[in-house]
Amino acid sequence: MHVPVQAIDRETWRDGVASEGTRLIPEETPLALTYNGGTYAVMMGTPQNLEDFAVGFSLDEGIVRSVDDIRSFEVVRLDDGIELRMWLAPGDAACIGERRRHVAGPTGCGICGIESIAEAVRPAAVVPHGQTFTPEQVMAAMQTIAPLQSINLQTRAVHAAAFWSPAGHIVALREDVGRHNALDKLSGALARSRTDARQGMVLLTSRVSVEMVQKTAAIGAPVMVAMSAPTALAVRTAEAAGITLIAIARQDGFEIFTHGGRIAARHATEVADVA
């Protein structure tokens, strides 16, 4: 059964006492992405927001340039997984052979199966300057994530990716057992709703790897904020892409690794406004 959460029987041992009961845990399902009848990748993920995932994956991988390039979409539920079937124009489908993936990726692993090192570390798109934010806005944005994570509130076992608007609210939030998948789902949700990502922030509950930066650049968001630390390659990639990379974000502060000019202290912003 392809549902995002399952109730599983388990035995608990604490303080020398054994007890039995159930726990809600997230489902993990093979998700096959197919284009014009051919399988491009098989990822393990949470079976929810599947069209968002398919669209976002296609955009972030450079398979399509716009959501409109996907002419039709179908979810086919099989006994052992789910196929996400997309049909593109013949010209758009031609590029798929250039970036083939032949192996199943582990949970949320967006790199597995790429056939060259150069493709794995491809330069990210350069983002526009976008909005300037105060430290208070960054911390407030991160604190809005947890109450909206419906699956994580039940399981404490999934990642989230969200987009925060300067209006002061979360525009979209998506969850998945894989952090890359969660960001792909967010990308698809923003594309399908025609949301302009240039003026907001991408928020992550995970660490920041190079591909998380590449996907954020593909979305077009100039600022990304994560709860955990980045890798060194992620920092170098964010620097080259013009992305403000903020990590280790907590209730009392955060660390800025690249392009800190977009984060301005409130008093400095007020002085600039007066001037």
PDB file of C-alpha atoms in Angstrom:
ATOM      1  CA  MET A   1       0.000   0.000   0.000  1.00  0.00           C
ATOM      2  CA  HIS A   2       1.520   3.320  -1.085  1.00  0.00           C
ATOM      3  CA  VAL A   3       0.748   5.585   1.871  1.00  0.00           C
ATOM      4  CA  PRO A   4       3.262   8.033   3.410  1.00  0.00           C
ATOM      5  CA  VAL A   5       2.984   6.694   6.976  1.00  0.00           C
ATOM      6  CA  GLN A   6       2.553   3.173   8.352  1.00  0.00           C
ATOM      7  CA  ALA A   7       1.709   1.975  11.866  1.00  0.00           C
ATOM      8  CA  ILE A   8       4.220  -0.766  12.710  1.00  0.00           C
ATOM      9  CA  ASP A   9       4.159  -3.122  15.720  1.00  0.00           C
ATOM     10  CA  ARG A  10       7.276  -2.887  17.875  1.00  0.00           C
ATOM     11  CA  GLU A  11       8.613  -3.819  21.280  1.00  0.00           C
ATOM     12  CA  THR A  12      10.102  -1.168  23.539  1.00  0.00           C
ATOM     13  CA  TRP A  13      12.735  -1.755  26.216  1.00  0.00           C
ATOM     14  CA  ARG A  14      13.314   1.111  28.639  1.00  0.00           C
ATOM     15  CA  ASP A  15      14.542   1.221  32.231  1.00  0.00           C
ATOM     16  CA  GLY A  16      14.528  -2.557  32.383  1.00  0.00           C
ATOM     17  CA  VAL A  17      10.879  -2.841  31.377  1.00  0.00           C
ATOM     18  CA  ALA A  18       9.622  -4.307  28.093  1.00  0.00           C
ATOM     19  CA  SER A  19       6.363  -3.215  26.481  1.00  0.00           C
ATOM     20  CA  GLU A  20       4.613  -3.674  23.167  1.00  0.00           C
ATOM     21  CA  GLY A  21       2.775  -1.220  20.946  1.00  0.00           C
ATOM     22  CA  THR A  22       2.883   0.485  17.579  1.00  0.00           C
ATOM     23  CA  ARG A  23       4.858   3.368  16.115  1.00  0.00           C
ATOM     24  CA  LEU A  24       4.119   5.502  13.077  1.00  0.00           C
ATOM     25  CA  ILE A  25       7.024   5.423  10.638  1.00  0.00           C
ATOM     26  CA  PRO A  26       7.431   6.856   7.120  1.00  0.00           C
ATOM     27  CA  GLU A  27       7.028   4.680   4.063  1.00  0.00           C
ATOM     28  CA  GLU A  28       9.899   4.289   1.594  1.00  0.00           C
ATOM     29  CA  THR A  29       8.932   3.315  -1.952  1.00  0.00           C
ATOM     30  CA  PRO A  30      10.802   2.886  -5.258  1.00  0.00           C
ATOM     31  CA  LEU A  31       9.817   5.794  -7.517  1.00  0.00           C
ATOM     32  CA  ALA A  32      10.652   5.257 -11.183  1.00  0.00           C
ATOM     33  CA  LEU A  33      10.841   8.382 -13.333  1.00  0.00           C
ATOM     34  CA  THR A  34      10.157   7.575 -16.969  1.00  0.00           C
ATOM     35  CA  TYR A  35      10.211   9.807 -20.038  1.00  0.00           C
ATOM     36  CA  ASN A  36       8.587   8.838 -23.326  1.00  0.00           C
ATOM     37  CA  GLY A  37       8.459   5.222 -22.213  1.00  0.00           C
ATOM     38  CA  GLY A  38      12.044   4.874 -20.965  1.00  0.00           C
ATOM     39  CA  THR A  39      13.174   4.740 -17.346  1.00  0.00           C
ATOM     40  CA  TYR A  40      15.637   7.484 -16.435  1.00  0.00           C
ATOM     41  CA  ALA A  41      16.056   6.961 -12.690  1.00  0.00           C
ATOM     42  CA  VAL A  42      14.673   4.962  -9.778  1.00  0.00           C
ATOM     43  CA  MET A  43      14.754   6.808  -6.481  1.00  0.00           C
ATOM     44  CA  MET A  44      13.634   5.697  -3.050  1.00  0.00           C
ATOM     45  CA  GLY A  45      11.196   8.182  -1.594  1.00  0.00           C
ATOM     46  CA  THR A  46       8.006   8.998   0.292  1.00  0.00           C
ATOM     47  CA  PRO A  47       4.915   8.307  -1.854  1.00  0.00           C
ATOM     48  CA  GLN A  48       3.362  11.748  -1.497  1.00  0.00           C
ATOM     49  CA  ASN A  49       3.268  14.872  -3.715  1.00  0.00           C
ATOM     50  CA  LEU A  50       4.384  12.723  -6.617  1.00  0.00           C
ATOM     51  CA  GLU A  51       3.627  15.166  -9.425  1.00  0.00           C
ATOM     52  CA  ASP A  52       5.589  17.840  -7.585  1.00  0.00           C
ATOM     53  CA  PHE A  53       8.482  15.391  -7.321  1.00  0.00           C
ATOM     54  CA  ALA A  54       8.371  14.444 -10.997  1.00  0.00           C
ATOM     55  CA  VAL A  55       8.199  18.055 -12.182  1.00  0.00           C
ATOM     56  CA  GLY A  56      10.847  19.273  -9.754  1.00  0.00           C
ATOM     57  CA  PHE A  57      13.242  16.432 -10.556  1.00  0.00           C
ATOM     58  CA  SER A  58      12.821  17.094 -14.278  1.00  0.00           C
ATOM     59  CA  LEU A  59      13.548  20.806 -13.853  1.00  0.00           C
ATOM     60  CA  ASP A  60      16.404  20.431 -11.390  1.00  0.00           C
ATOM     61  CA  GLU A  61      18.114  17.804 -13.551  1.00  0.00           C
ATOM     62  CA  GLY A  62      17.821  19.983 -16.644  1.00  0.00           C
ATOM     63  CA  ILE A  63      15.648  17.452 -18.476  1.00  0.00           C
ATOM     64  CA  VAL A  64      13.028  20.149 -19.138  1.00  0.00           C
ATOM     65  CA  ARG A  65      13.261  23.934 -19.100  1.00  0.00           C
ATOM     66  CA  SER A  66       9.690  24.596 -18.000  1.00  0.00           C
ATOM     67  CA  VAL A  67       6.790  22.736 -16.440  1.00  0.00           C
ATOM     68  CA  ASP A  68       5.031  23.265 -19.769  1.00  0.00           C
ATOM     69  CA  ASP A  69       7.558  20.967 -21.483  1.00  0.00           C
ATOM     70  CA  ILE A  70       5.917  18.012 -19.745  1.00  0.00           C
ATOM     71  CA  ARG A  71       3.013  17.273 -22.075  1.00  0.00           C
ATOM     72  CA  SER A  72       1.389  14.604 -19.943  1.00  0.00           C
ATOM     73  CA  PHE A  73       1.915  12.970 -16.563  1.00  0.00           C
ATOM     74  CA  GLU A  74       0.600   9.752 -15.063  1.00  0.00           C
ATOM     75  CA  VAL A  75       1.104   7.959 -11.755  1.00  0.00           C
ATOM     76  CA  VAL A  76       1.077   4.179 -12.160  1.00  0.00           C
ATOM     77  CA  ARG A  77       1.001   2.269  -8.884  1.00  0.00           C
ATOM     78  CA  LEU A  78       2.564  -1.177  -9.092  1.00  0.00           C
ATOM     79  CA  ASP A  79       2.869  -3.903  -6.466  1.00  0.00           C
ATOM     80  CA  ASP A  80       6.507  -3.093  -5.724  1.00  0.00           C
ATOM     81  CA  GLY A  81       6.716   0.609  -6.479  1.00  0.00           C
ATOM     82  CA  ILE A  82       5.346   3.581  -8.390  1.00  0.00           C
ATOM     83  CA  GLU A  83       6.061   4.740 -11.923  1.00  0.00           C
ATOM     84  CA  LEU A  84       5.924   8.457 -12.640  1.00  0.00           C
ATOM     85  CA  ARG A  85       5.345   8.517 -16.387  1.00  0.00           C
ATOM     86  CA  MET A  86       6.029  11.705 -18.312  1.00  0.00           C
ATOM     87  CA  TRP A  87       5.782  12.432 -22.008  1.00  0.00           C
ATOM     88  CA  LEU A  88       7.863  15.173 -23.599  1.00  0.00           C
ATOM     89  CA  ALA A  89       8.183  16.547 -27.105  1.00  0.00           C
ATOM     90  CA  PRO A  90      10.657  14.452 -29.137  1.00  0.00           C
ATOM     91  CA  GLY A  91      13.216  17.262 -29.153  1.00  0.00           C
ATOM     92  CA  ASP A  92      13.084  17.670 -25.394  1.00  0.00           C
ATOM     93  CA  ALA A  93      13.424  13.945 -24.854  1.00  0.00           C
ATOM     94  CA  ALA A  94      16.620  13.817 -26.920  1.00  0.00           C
ATOM     95  CA  CYS A  95      18.726  15.265 -24.085  1.00  0.00           C
ATOM     96  CA  ILE A  96      17.782  12.421 -21.775  1.00  0.00           C
ATOM     97  CA  GLY A  97      20.270  10.099 -23.437  1.00  0.00           C
ATOM     98  CA  GLU A  98      23.045  12.536 -22.564  1.00  0.00           C
ATOM     99  CA  ARG A  99      22.423  12.188 -18.829  1.00  0.00           C
ATOM    100  CA  ARG A 100      21.328   8.597 -18.387  1.00  0.00           C
ATOM    101  CA  ARG A 101      20.963   6.896 -15.044  1.00  0.00           C
ATOM    102  CA  HIS A 102      21.012   3.140 -14.896  1.00  0.00           C
ATOM    103  CA  VAL A 103      21.123   2.309 -11.200  1.00  0.00           C
ATOM    104  CA  ALA A 104      18.634   2.706  -8.396  1.00  0.00           C
ATOM    105  CA  GLY A 105      19.607   5.522  -6.074  1.00  0.00           C
ATOM    106  CA  PRO A 106      19.445   5.112  -2.299  1.00  0.00           C
ATOM    107  CA  THR A 107      17.105   7.341  -0.363  1.00  0.00           C
ATOM    108  CA  GLY A 108      17.211  10.815  -1.849  1.00  0.00           C
ATOM    109  CA  CYS A 109      20.581  10.256  -3.530  1.00  0.00           C
ATOM    110  CA  GLY A 110      20.361  12.453  -6.591  1.00  0.00           C
ATOM    111  CA  ILE A 111      23.928  11.819  -7.742  1.00  0.00           C
ATOM    112  CA  CYS A 112      23.878   8.031  -8.081  1.00  0.00           C
ATOM    113  CA  GLY A 113      24.100   6.759 -11.654  1.00  0.00           C
ATOM    114  CA  ILE A 114      25.531   9.854 -13.335  1.00  0.00           C
ATOM    115  CA  GLU A 115      28.134   8.603 -15.752  1.00  0.00           C
ATOM    116  CA  SER A 116      30.856  11.249 -15.410  1.00  0.00           C
ATOM    117  CA  ILE A 117      32.568  13.192 -12.648  1.00  0.00           C
ATOM    118  CA  ALA A 118      32.116  16.420 -14.601  1.00  0.00           C
ATOM    119  CA  GLU A 119      28.353  15.912 -14.647  1.00  0.00           C
ATOM    120  CA  ALA A 120      28.248  15.295 -10.899  1.00  0.00           C
ATOM    121  CA  VAL A 121      30.038  18.574 -10.108  1.00  0.00           C
ATOM    122  CA  ARG A 122      28.516  20.649 -12.913  1.00  0.00           C
ATOM    123  CA  PRO A 123      28.408  24.400 -12.218  1.00  0.00           C
ATOM    124  CA  ALA A 124      25.172  25.662 -10.720  1.00  0.00           C
ATOM    125  CA  ALA A 125      23.114  28.359 -12.390  1.00  0.00           C
ATOM    126  CA  VAL A 126      23.935  31.903 -11.263  1.00  0.00           C
ATOM    127  CA  VAL A 127      21.040  33.413  -9.298  1.00  0.00           C
ATOM    128  CA  PRO A 128      19.828  37.045  -9.315  1.00  0.00           C
ATOM    129  CA  HIS A 129      20.548  39.316  -6.352  1.00  0.00           C
ATOM    130  CA  GLY A 130      17.010  39.106  -5.006  1.00  0.00           C
ATOM    131  CA  GLN A 131      15.807  40.288  -1.615  1.00  0.00           C
ATOM    132  CA  THR A 132      17.754  41.447   1.439  1.00  0.00           C
ATOM    133  CA  PHE A 133      16.712  39.876   4.762  1.00  0.00           C
ATOM    134  CA  THR A 134      17.307  40.654   8.419  1.00  0.00           C
ATOM    135  CA  PRO A 135      18.669  38.056  10.849  1.00  0.00           C
ATOM    136  CA  GLU A 136      15.296  38.173  12.617  1.00  0.00           C
ATOM    137  CA  GLN A 137      13.520  37.183   9.391  1.00  0.00           C
ATOM    138  CA  VAL A 138      15.882  34.260   8.850  1.00  0.00           C
ATOM    139  CA  MET A 139      15.338  32.889  12.345  1.00  0.00           C
ATOM    140  CA  ALA A 140      11.581  33.481  12.219  1.00  0.00           C
ATOM    141  CA  ALA A 141      11.368  31.667   8.886  1.00  0.00           C
ATOM    142  CA  MET A 142      13.174  28.602  10.217  1.00  0.00           C
ATOM    143  CA  GLN A 143      10.906  28.436  13.269  1.00  0.00           C
ATOM    144  CA  THR A 144       7.819  28.192  11.057  1.00  0.00           C
ATOM    145  CA  ILE A 145       8.879  24.855   9.535  1.00  0.00           C
ATOM    146  CA  ALA A 146       8.371  22.349  12.359  1.00  0.00           C
ATOM    147  CA  PRO A 147       4.623  22.922  12.976  1.00  0.00           C
ATOM    148  CA  LEU A 148       3.931  22.420   9.257  1.00  0.00           C
ATOM    149  CA  GLN A 149       5.750  19.081   8.943  1.00  0.00           C
ATOM    150  CA  SER A 150       2.755  16.774   9.188  1.00  0.00           C
ATOM    151  CA  ILE A 151       4.690  13.563   8.462  1.00  0.00           C
ATOM    152  CA  ASN A 152       7.597  14.466  10.710  1.00  0.00           C
ATOM    153  CA  LEU A 153       5.255  15.327  13.569  1.00  0.00           C
ATOM    154  CA  GLN A 154       4.024  11.740  13.385  1.00  0.00           C
ATOM    155  CA  THR A 155       7.325   9.969  12.700  1.00  0.00           C
ATOM    156  CA  ARG A 156      10.315  12.222  13.506  1.00  0.00           C
ATOM    157  CA  ALA A 157      12.028  10.619  10.520  1.00  0.00           C
ATOM    158  CA  VAL A 158      11.696  12.795   7.399  1.00  0.00           C
ATOM    159  CA  HIS A 159      13.304  15.894   5.920  1.00  0.00           C
ATOM    160  CA  ALA A 160      11.530  19.028   4.767  1.00  0.00           C
ATOM    161  CA  ALA A 161      12.218  21.722   2.195  1.00  0.00           C
ATOM    162  CA  ALA A 162      10.199  24.928   2.297  1.00  0.00           C
ATOM    163  CA  PHE A 163       9.987  28.302   0.577  1.00  0.00           C
ATOM    164  CA  TRP A 164       9.522  31.410   2.687  1.00  0.00           C
ATOM    165  CA  SER A 165       8.117  34.607   1.232  1.00  0.00           C
ATOM    166  CA  PRO A 166       9.103  38.147   2.290  1.00  0.00           C
ATOM    167  CA  ALA A 167       5.438  38.539   3.196  1.00  0.00           C
ATOM    168  CA  GLY A 168       6.330  36.494   6.256  1.00  0.00           C
ATOM    169  CA  HIS A 169       4.882  33.056   5.584  1.00  0.00           C
ATOM    170  CA  ILE A 170       5.688  29.648   4.121  1.00  0.00           C
ATOM    171  CA  VAL A 171       4.490  29.470   0.513  1.00  0.00           C
ATOM    172  CA  ALA A 172       5.089  25.727   0.145  1.00  0.00           C
ATOM    173  CA  LEU A 173       6.587  22.900   2.207  1.00  0.00           C
ATOM    174  CA  ARG A 174       7.302  19.344   1.095  1.00  0.00           C
ATOM    175  CA  GLU A 175       8.543  16.314   3.063  1.00  0.00           C
ATOM    176  CA  ASP A 176      10.375  13.137   2.137  1.00  0.00           C
ATOM    177  CA  VAL A 177      12.633  10.515   3.647  1.00  0.00           C
ATOM    178  CA  GLY A 178      15.274  11.840   1.226  1.00  0.00           C
ATOM    179  CA  ARG A 179      16.461  15.424   1.536  1.00  0.00           C
ATOM    180  CA  HIS A 180      17.103  15.697  -2.220  1.00  0.00           C
ATOM    181  CA  ASN A 181      13.597  14.419  -2.911  1.00  0.00           C
ATOM    182  CA  ALA A 182      12.067  16.966  -0.535  1.00  0.00           C
ATOM    183  CA  LEU A 183      13.828  19.767  -2.409  1.00  0.00           C
ATOM    184  CA  ASP A 184      12.759  18.366  -5.789  1.00  0.00           C
ATOM    185  CA  LYS A 185       9.161  18.266  -4.526  1.00  0.00           C
ATOM    186  CA  LEU A 186       9.439  21.877  -3.408  1.00  0.00           C
ATOM    187  CA  SER A 187      10.848  22.844  -6.802  1.00  0.00           C
ATOM    188  CA  GLY A 188       7.927  21.162  -8.535  1.00  0.00           C
ATOM    189  CA  ALA A 189       5.377  22.790  -6.250  1.00  0.00           C
ATOM    190  CA  LEU A 190       6.814  26.255  -6.924  1.00  0.00           C
ATOM    191  CA  ALA A 191       6.950  25.657 -10.676  1.00  0.00           C
ATOM    192  CA  ARG A 192       3.401  24.343 -10.856  1.00  0.00           C
ATOM    193  CA  SER A 193       2.076  27.343  -8.900  1.00  0.00           C
ATOM    194  CA  ARG A 194       4.183  29.754 -11.004  1.00  0.00           C
ATOM    195  CA  THR A 195       5.823  31.113  -7.853  1.00  0.00           C
ATOM    196  CA  ASP A 196       8.721  33.521  -8.420  1.00  0.00           C
ATOM    197  CA  ALA A 197      11.493  32.162  -6.202  1.00  0.00           C
ATOM    198  CA  ARG A 198      13.830  35.111  -6.737  1.00  0.00           C
ATOM    199  CA  GLN A 199      12.490  37.106  -3.783  1.00  0.00           C
ATOM    200  CA  GLY A 200      12.360  34.429  -1.070  1.00  0.00           C
ATOM    201  CA  MET A 201      14.382  31.846   0.833  1.00  0.00           C
ATOM    202  CA  VAL A 202      14.680  28.065   0.510  1.00  0.00           C
ATOM    203  CA  LEU A 203      14.645  26.453   3.961  1.00  0.00           C
ATOM    204  CA  LEU A 204      16.066  22.987   4.668  1.00  0.00           C
ATOM    205  CA  THR A 205      15.965  20.718   7.694  1.00  0.00           C
ATOM    206  CA  SER A 206      19.023  18.819   6.456  1.00  0.00           C
ATOM    207  CA  ARG A 207      22.701  19.345   5.814  1.00  0.00           C
ATOM    208  CA  VAL A 208      23.761  21.036   2.582  1.00  0.00           C
ATOM    209  CA  SER A 209      25.510  18.950  -0.068  1.00  0.00           C
ATOM    210  CA  VAL A 210      26.590  20.206  -3.478  1.00  0.00           C
ATOM    211  CA  GLU A 211      23.457  18.942  -5.162  1.00  0.00           C
ATOM    212  CA  MET A 212      21.236  20.776  -2.707  1.00  0.00           C
ATOM    213  CA  VAL A 213      22.969  23.962  -3.853  1.00  0.00           C
ATOM    214  CA  GLN A 214      22.599  22.986  -7.519  1.00  0.00           C
ATOM    215  CA  LYS A 215      18.878  22.361  -7.056  1.00  0.00           C
ATOM    216  CA  THR A 216      18.369  25.636  -5.170  1.00  0.00           C
ATOM    217  CA  ALA A 217      20.130  27.478  -7.996  1.00  0.00           C
ATOM    218  CA  ALA A 218      17.868  25.762 -10.525  1.00  0.00           C
ATOM    219  CA  ILE A 219      14.870  26.967  -8.518  1.00  0.00           C
ATOM    220  CA  GLY A 220      16.308  30.488  -8.733  1.00  0.00           C
ATOM    221  CA  ALA A 221      16.280  31.255  -5.001  1.00  0.00           C
ATOM    222  CA  PRO A 222      19.156  33.529  -3.952  1.00  0.00           C
ATOM    223  CA  VAL A 223      19.134  32.471  -0.281  1.00  0.00           C
ATOM    224  CA  MET A 224      19.155  29.001   1.266  1.00  0.00           C
ATOM    225  CA  VAL A 225      19.019  28.304   4.994  1.00  0.00           C
ATOM    226  CA  ALA A 226      19.727  24.900   6.549  1.00  0.00           C
ATOM    227  CA  MET A 227      19.616  23.471  10.042  1.00  0.00           C
ATOM    228  CA  SER A 228      22.815  21.460   9.571  1.00  0.00           C
ATOM    229  CA  ALA A 229      26.260  22.202   8.191  1.00  0.00           C
ATOM    230  CA  PRO A 230      27.334  22.366   4.534  1.00  0.00           C
ATOM    231  CA  THR A 231      30.087  20.449   2.814  1.00  0.00           C
ATOM    232  CA  ALA A 232      33.131  22.323   1.524  1.00  0.00           C
ATOM    233  CA  LEU A 233      32.111  21.656  -2.084  1.00  0.00           C
ATOM    234  CA  ALA A 234      28.627  23.009  -1.355  1.00  0.00           C
ATOM    235  CA  VAL A 235      30.175  26.233  -0.048  1.00  0.00           C
ATOM    236  CA  ARG A 236      32.363  26.627  -3.143  1.00  0.00           C
ATOM    237  CA  THR A 237      29.396  25.938  -5.419  1.00  0.00           C
ATOM    238  CA  ALA A 238      27.165  28.442  -3.593  1.00  0.00           C
ATOM    239  CA  GLU A 239      29.904  31.073  -3.832  1.00  0.00           C
ATOM    240  CA  ALA A 240      30.183  30.580  -7.595  1.00  0.00           C
ATOM    241  CA  ALA A 241      26.393  30.589  -8.047  1.00  0.00           C
ATOM    242  CA  GLY A 242      25.897  33.812  -6.109  1.00  0.00           C
ATOM    243  CA  ILE A 243      23.790  32.076  -3.450  1.00  0.00           C
ATOM    244  CA  THR A 244      23.729  33.235   0.155  1.00  0.00           C
ATOM    245  CA  LEU A 245      24.345  29.990   2.041  1.00  0.00           C
ATOM    246  CA  ILE A 246      23.256  30.039   5.677  1.00  0.00           C
ATOM    247  CA  ALA A 247      23.618  26.936   7.822  1.00  0.00           C
ATOM    248  CA  ILE A 248      23.569  25.658  11.398  1.00  0.00           C
ATOM    249  CA  ALA A 249      20.450  27.783  11.846  1.00  0.00           C
ATOM    250  CA  ARG A 250      19.084  27.703  15.395  1.00  0.00           C
ATOM    251  CA  GLN A 251      16.614  29.755  17.424  1.00  0.00           C
ATOM    252  CA  ASP A 252      19.394  32.047  18.623  1.00  0.00           C
ATOM    253  CA  GLY A 253      21.406  32.468  15.428  1.00  0.00           C
ATOM    254  CA  PHE A 254      23.072  30.990  12.360  1.00  0.00           C
ATOM    255  CA  GLU A 255      26.291  30.975  10.326  1.00  0.00           C
ATOM    256  CA  ILE A 256      26.675  32.681   6.938  1.00  0.00           C
ATOM    257  CA  PHE A 257      29.131  30.978   4.576  1.00  0.00           C
ATOM    258  CA  THR A 258      28.705  32.880   1.294  1.00  0.00           C
ATOM    259  CA  HIS A 259      27.372  36.208  -0.010  1.00  0.00           C
ATOM    260  CA  GLY A 260      26.486  37.667   3.355  1.00  0.00           C
ATOM    261  CA  GLY A 261      25.513  40.993   1.808  1.00  0.00           C
ATOM    262  CA  ARG A 262      21.896  39.850   1.528  1.00  0.00           C
ATOM    263  CA  ILE A 263      21.657  39.595   5.332  1.00  0.00           C
ATOM    264  CA  ALA A 264      21.499  43.030   6.919  1.00  0.00           C
ATOM    265  CA  ALA A 265      21.092  43.896  10.578  1.00  0.00           C
ATOM    266  CA  ARG A 266      17.807  45.653  11.258  1.00  0.00           C
ATOM    267  CA  HIS A 267      19.405  48.970  12.314  1.00  0.00           C
ATOM    268  CA  ALA A 268      21.513  49.046   9.154  1.00  0.00           C
ATOM    269  CA  THR A 269      18.415  48.432   7.033  1.00  0.00           C
ATOM    270  CA  GLU A 270      16.550  51.241   8.813  1.00  0.00           C
ATOM    271  CA  VAL A 271      19.474  53.676   8.299  1.00  0.00           C
ATOM    272  CA  ALA A 272      19.585  52.796   4.611  1.00  0.00           C
ATOM    273  CA  ASP A 273      15.827  53.372   4.304  1.00  0.00           C
ATOM    274  CA  VAL A 274      16.129  56.800   5.959  1.00  0.00           C
ATOM    275  CA  ALA A 275      19.031  57.761   3.723  1.00  0.00           C
TER     276      ALA A 275
END
